[in-house]
Amino acid sequence: MASEPGILTDWPWKPLGSFKYIILAPWITESIYSIIVGDEKGWDVFNLTILPLMLWRMLHSQLWISLSRYRTAKGTNRIVDKGIEFDQVDRERNWDDQILFNAIIFYLGNKYFPGGSHIPIWRTDGVIITMLLHAGPVEFLYYWFHRALHHHYLYSRYHSHHHSSIVTEPITSVIHPFAEHIVYFALFIIPVSTVVFTGTGSIIAIAGYITYIDLMNNMGHCNFELIPNWVFSIFPPLKYIMYTPSYVLSLS
């Protein structure tokens, strides 16, 4: 919890506890129904992809958690030479809330926004647009939002919750109050909504972009370096594509 919790700190489904995933039941039921009944336009592949994508994101993060805790337990090449405290494990146990939140938004977007449904598997132009928008306006806006979060007012009410974890784990990257995640989603949805509204969207562009963000977040918050320094010496532009745990910790 932040030192001075602000509004929209807790997730809306917090009272549901371990039963929080029940809120996805209406959309999952509708997806199954659409398969059984059929649609004059054919199966909505994107709608059917949302649940597998959510499960993939959970598996992806869990693999990083296992790797990180194994390396931390071994105690070799740790950046912060400490063990993980039980309080941190308890504080970060709801790391999947942001995946649930994203799934809800995608179900709603697929249902109510023009161009959100029946998108193709692949479109080259959409993939390129997604990459350019992320490298441009998204990274720019994210940088300034992150700086703002370190201002005393926002830091004490929101971002200090994230920095309570001294020995970072992959899931530390997504341990934020609900209000903070709303802004993050608004930023990272820019490339996705753009390709959808321009008719250039594809499942690969959306799923690949989300997986890339998860990969950078998970790897960037490990308590060890996965990528050797010599790799960046051989290929310097790589530092503009990814960040390392040492870089993240230097900002803390």
Short mmCIF file of C-alpha atoms in Angstrom, two decimals:
data_model
loop_
_atom_site.label_atom_id
_atom_site.label_comp_id
_atom_site.label_asym_id
_atom_site.label_seq_id
_atom_site.Cartn_x
_atom_site.Cartn_y
_atom_site.Cartn_z
CA MET A 1 0.00 0.00 0.00
CA ALA A 2 1.18 3.52 -0.76
CA SER A 3 2.26 5.63 2.20
CA GLU A 4 -0.78 7.93 1.75
CA PRO A 5 -3.25 5.95 -0.43
CA GLY A 6 -5.13 8.09 -2.95
CA ILE A 7 -8.47 7.56 -4.68
CA LEU A 8 -8.92 4.43 -6.82
CA THR A 9 -6.11 2.64 -5.02
CA ASP A 10 -7.92 -0.69 -4.68
CA TRP A 11 -9.09 -2.78 -7.60
CA PRO A 12 -12.90 -2.84 -8.01
CA TRP A 13 -13.09 -6.62 -7.54
CA LYS A 14 -10.96 -6.75 -4.38
CA PRO A 15 -13.95 -7.85 -2.23
CA LEU A 16 -14.27 -10.97 -4.41
CA GLY A 17 -10.88 -12.24 -3.30
CA SER A 18 -9.91 -15.49 -5.03
CA PHE A 19 -13.26 -15.52 -6.88
CA LYS A 20 -12.44 -12.37 -8.87
CA TYR A 21 -12.20 -14.20 -12.19
CA ILE A 22 -15.91 -14.86 -12.07
CA ILE A 23 -16.45 -11.37 -13.50
CA LEU A 24 -15.18 -12.69 -16.86
CA ALA A 25 -17.92 -15.33 -16.96
CA PRO A 26 -20.41 -13.30 -19.09
CA TRP A 27 -17.88 -12.64 -21.85
CA ILE A 28 -16.44 -16.15 -21.85
CA THR A 29 -19.97 -17.56 -21.96
CA GLU A 30 -20.82 -15.28 -24.88
CA SER A 31 -17.71 -16.44 -26.75
CA ILE A 32 -18.63 -20.08 -26.29
CA TYR A 33 -22.20 -19.33 -27.37
CA SER A 34 -20.97 -17.63 -30.55
CA ILE A 35 -19.05 -20.78 -31.46
CA ILE A 36 -22.06 -23.00 -30.93
CA VAL A 37 -24.63 -20.79 -32.66
CA GLY A 38 -22.37 -19.34 -35.34
CA ASP A 39 -22.24 -15.90 -36.94
CA GLU A 40 -23.04 -14.78 -40.47
CA LYS A 41 -19.55 -13.22 -40.59
CA GLY A 42 -17.91 -16.38 -39.30
CA TRP A 43 -16.09 -16.87 -36.04
CA ASP A 44 -14.76 -13.73 -34.42
CA VAL A 45 -11.17 -14.93 -34.06
CA PHE A 46 -10.06 -11.99 -31.94
CA ASN A 47 -12.90 -12.55 -29.47
CA LEU A 48 -11.86 -16.18 -29.19
CA THR A 49 -8.22 -15.14 -28.73
CA ILE A 50 -8.73 -12.92 -25.67
CA LEU A 51 -8.97 -15.77 -23.14
CA PRO A 52 -5.97 -17.73 -24.54
CA LEU A 53 -3.98 -14.47 -24.60
CA MET A 54 -4.85 -13.84 -20.96
CA LEU A 55 -3.80 -17.38 -20.01
CA TRP A 56 -0.58 -16.99 -22.01
CA ARG A 57 0.25 -13.77 -20.16
CA MET A 58 -0.26 -15.52 -16.83
CA LEU A 59 1.94 -18.44 -17.88
CA HIS A 60 4.57 -16.07 -19.28
CA SER A 61 4.75 -14.16 -16.00
CA GLN A 62 4.75 -17.33 -13.92
CA LEU A 63 7.75 -18.65 -15.87
CA TRP A 64 9.63 -15.42 -15.15
CA ILE A 65 8.66 -15.61 -11.47
CA SER A 66 10.03 -19.16 -11.22
CA LEU A 67 13.27 -18.24 -12.98
CA SER A 68 13.75 -15.12 -10.88
CA ARG A 69 13.13 -16.84 -7.55
CA TYR A 70 15.45 -19.70 -8.49
CA ARG A 71 18.26 -17.28 -9.34
CA THR A 72 17.57 -15.20 -6.24
CA ALA A 73 17.62 -18.32 -4.04
CA LYS A 74 20.96 -19.39 -5.50
CA GLY A 75 22.38 -16.03 -4.51
CA THR A 76 24.76 -15.71 -7.46
CA ASN A 77 24.92 -12.52 -9.52
CA ARG A 78 22.14 -10.84 -7.55
CA ILE A 79 21.92 -7.09 -8.10
CA VAL A 80 20.48 -6.49 -4.63
CA ASP A 81 22.12 -9.06 -2.38
CA LYS A 82 19.09 -9.80 -0.22
CA GLY A 83 16.36 -12.38 -0.02
CA ILE A 84 12.69 -11.71 -0.75
CA GLU A 85 10.65 -10.75 2.31
CA PHE A 86 7.33 -12.41 3.07
CA ASP A 87 5.62 -9.01 3.22
CA GLN A 88 6.61 -8.40 -0.38
CA VAL A 89 5.25 -11.78 -1.49
CA ASP A 90 1.92 -10.96 0.17
CA ARG A 91 1.85 -7.45 -1.31
CA GLU A 92 2.48 -8.76 -4.83
CA ARG A 93 0.18 -11.76 -4.75
CA ASN A 94 -2.47 -9.99 -6.85
CA TRP A 95 -0.14 -9.37 -9.80
CA ASP A 96 -2.73 -10.90 -12.14
CA ASP A 97 -5.23 -8.08 -11.50
CA GLN A 98 -3.85 -6.09 -14.43
CA ILE A 99 -4.29 -9.08 -16.76
CA LEU A 100 -7.90 -9.40 -15.68
CA PHE A 101 -8.40 -5.66 -16.19
CA ASN A 102 -6.93 -5.80 -19.71
CA ALA A 103 -9.10 -8.78 -20.64
CA ILE A 104 -12.26 -6.92 -19.61
CA ILE A 105 -11.29 -3.89 -21.70
CA PHE A 106 -10.51 -6.08 -24.72
CA TYR A 107 -13.86 -7.86 -24.46
CA LEU A 108 -15.65 -4.51 -24.28
CA GLY A 109 -13.58 -3.05 -27.13
CA ASN A 110 -14.20 -6.07 -29.31
CA LYS A 111 -17.94 -5.77 -28.74
CA TYR A 112 -18.58 -2.05 -28.92
CA PHE A 113 -15.82 -0.34 -30.93
CA PRO A 114 -15.90 -0.21 -34.75
CA GLY A 115 -13.24 -2.46 -36.26
CA GLY A 116 -12.63 -4.22 -32.97
CA SER A 117 -14.00 -7.56 -34.10
CA HIS A 118 -13.17 -9.94 -36.95
CA ILE A 119 -9.64 -8.61 -37.41
CA PRO A 120 -7.22 -10.75 -39.45
CA ILE A 121 -4.38 -12.85 -38.09
CA TRP A 122 -1.65 -10.74 -39.77
CA ARG A 123 -1.18 -7.40 -41.46
CA THR A 124 2.31 -6.09 -42.08
CA ASP A 125 1.34 -2.41 -42.10
CA GLY A 126 -0.38 -2.75 -38.73
CA VAL A 127 2.71 -4.35 -37.17
CA ILE A 128 4.90 -1.50 -38.46
CA ILE A 129 2.45 1.15 -37.21
CA THR A 130 2.36 -0.50 -33.79
CA MET A 131 6.16 -0.47 -33.52
CA LEU A 132 6.46 3.16 -34.63
CA LEU A 133 3.76 4.41 -32.29
CA HIS A 134 5.30 2.63 -29.33
CA ALA A 135 8.79 3.93 -30.09
CA GLY A 136 7.43 7.45 -30.57
CA PRO A 137 4.49 8.94 -28.65
CA VAL A 138 3.98 6.05 -26.22
CA GLU A 139 7.56 6.03 -24.91
CA PHE A 140 7.57 9.84 -24.78
CA LEU A 141 4.34 10.02 -22.79
CA TYR A 142 5.35 7.15 -20.55
CA TYR A 143 8.62 8.88 -19.67
CA TRP A 144 6.88 12.06 -18.51
CA PHE A 145 4.13 10.18 -16.70
CA HIS A 146 6.74 8.15 -14.85
CA ARG A 147 8.57 11.32 -13.88
CA ALA A 148 5.31 12.79 -12.60
CA LEU A 149 4.75 9.68 -10.48
CA HIS A 150 7.98 10.45 -8.66
CA HIS A 151 6.69 13.85 -7.61
CA HIS A 152 5.93 13.82 -3.91
CA TYR A 153 2.13 14.14 -4.27
CA LEU A 154 1.67 11.22 -6.69
CA TYR A 155 4.53 9.20 -5.25
CA SER A 156 3.14 9.14 -1.73
CA ARG A 157 -0.41 8.35 -2.93
CA TYR A 158 0.35 5.83 -5.68
CA HIS A 159 3.85 5.02 -6.92
CA SER A 160 5.43 4.39 -3.50
CA HIS A 161 3.46 1.12 -3.42
CA HIS A 162 5.55 -0.14 -6.34
CA HIS A 163 8.84 0.97 -4.77
CA SER A 164 8.06 -0.79 -1.51
CA SER A 165 9.62 -3.88 -3.08
CA ILE A 166 13.37 -3.53 -2.56
CA VAL A 167 14.32 -6.90 -4.06
CA THR A 168 12.42 -6.65 -7.32
CA GLU A 169 10.78 -9.62 -9.00
CA PRO A 170 9.30 -9.79 -12.52
CA ILE A 171 5.80 -9.18 -11.15
CA THR A 172 7.01 -6.12 -9.24
CA SER A 173 6.69 -4.34 -12.58
CA VAL A 174 2.88 -4.49 -12.43
CA ILE A 175 2.32 -3.92 -8.72
CA HIS A 176 0.58 -0.56 -8.87
CA PRO A 177 -2.68 0.91 -7.56
CA PHE A 178 -5.70 0.67 -9.84
CA ALA A 179 -5.62 4.37 -10.81
CA GLU A 180 -2.03 4.05 -11.99
CA HIS A 181 -2.88 1.05 -14.15
CA ILE A 182 -5.69 2.99 -15.80
CA VAL A 183 -3.17 5.53 -17.08
CA TYR A 184 -0.71 2.82 -18.13
CA PHE A 185 -3.44 1.11 -20.11
CA ALA A 186 -4.46 4.42 -21.72
CA LEU A 187 -0.86 4.87 -22.89
CA PHE A 188 -0.18 1.38 -24.17
CA ILE A 189 -3.56 1.11 -25.89
CA ILE A 190 -2.59 3.94 -28.28
CA PRO A 191 -0.93 1.66 -30.88
CA VAL A 192 -3.65 -0.99 -30.50
CA SER A 193 -6.59 1.42 -30.89
CA THR A 194 -4.87 3.17 -33.81
CA VAL A 195 -4.44 0.02 -35.88
CA VAL A 196 -7.96 -1.10 -35.01
CA PHE A 197 -9.62 2.19 -36.00
CA THR A 198 -7.54 2.48 -39.20
CA GLY A 199 -8.39 -1.06 -40.26
CA THR A 200 -4.77 -2.23 -40.11
CA GLY A 201 -5.04 -4.24 -36.90
CA SER A 202 -4.22 -7.92 -36.59
CA ILE A 203 -4.10 -10.52 -33.86
CA ILE A 204 -0.32 -10.87 -34.24
CA ALA A 205 0.20 -7.11 -33.88
CA ILE A 206 -1.91 -6.88 -30.72
CA ALA A 207 -0.80 -10.13 -29.06
CA GLY A 208 2.82 -9.54 -30.06
CA TYR A 209 2.81 -6.00 -28.69
CA ILE A 210 1.32 -7.07 -25.36
CA THR A 211 3.82 -9.93 -25.10
CA TYR A 212 6.67 -7.52 -25.82
CA ILE A 213 5.53 -5.19 -23.02
CA ASP A 214 5.22 -8.13 -20.61
CA LEU A 215 8.66 -9.40 -21.61
CA MET A 216 10.32 -6.03 -21.02
CA ASN A 217 8.52 -5.55 -17.70
CA ASN A 218 9.33 -9.04 -16.44
CA MET A 219 12.95 -9.10 -17.53
CA GLY A 220 13.56 -5.51 -16.45
CA HIS A 221 12.52 -6.19 -12.87
CA CYS A 222 14.49 -9.37 -12.22
CA ASN A 223 17.12 -9.19 -9.50
CA PHE A 224 19.80 -10.35 -11.94
CA GLU A 225 21.07 -9.48 -15.40
CA LEU A 226 19.95 -11.86 -18.11
CA ILE A 227 21.59 -10.02 -21.04
CA PRO A 228 25.42 -9.72 -20.77
CA ASN A 229 26.94 -6.26 -21.24
CA TRP A 230 28.97 -7.41 -24.21
CA VAL A 231 25.75 -7.89 -26.20
CA PHE A 232 25.07 -4.16 -25.96
CA SER A 233 28.66 -3.44 -27.02
CA ILE A 234 28.24 -5.52 -30.17
CA PHE A 235 24.79 -4.14 -30.95
CA PRO A 236 24.44 -0.65 -29.36
CA PRO A 237 20.92 0.06 -30.79
CA LEU A 238 19.64 -2.70 -28.50
CA LYS A 239 19.64 -0.24 -25.61
CA TYR A 240 16.84 1.65 -27.36
CA ILE A 241 14.73 -1.50 -27.69
CA MET A 242 14.99 -2.91 -24.18
CA TYR A 243 16.04 -1.94 -20.66
CA THR A 244 17.87 -3.94 -18.02
CA PRO A 245 17.26 -4.53 -14.28
CA SER A 246 20.34 -2.46 -13.39
CA TYR A 247 18.84 0.48 -15.31
CA VAL A 248 15.49 0.09 -13.55
CA LEU A 249 17.11 -0.09 -10.12
CA SER A 250 19.18 3.00 -10.87
CA LEU A 251 15.89 4.92 -11.28
CA SER A 252 14.47 3.71 -7.97
#
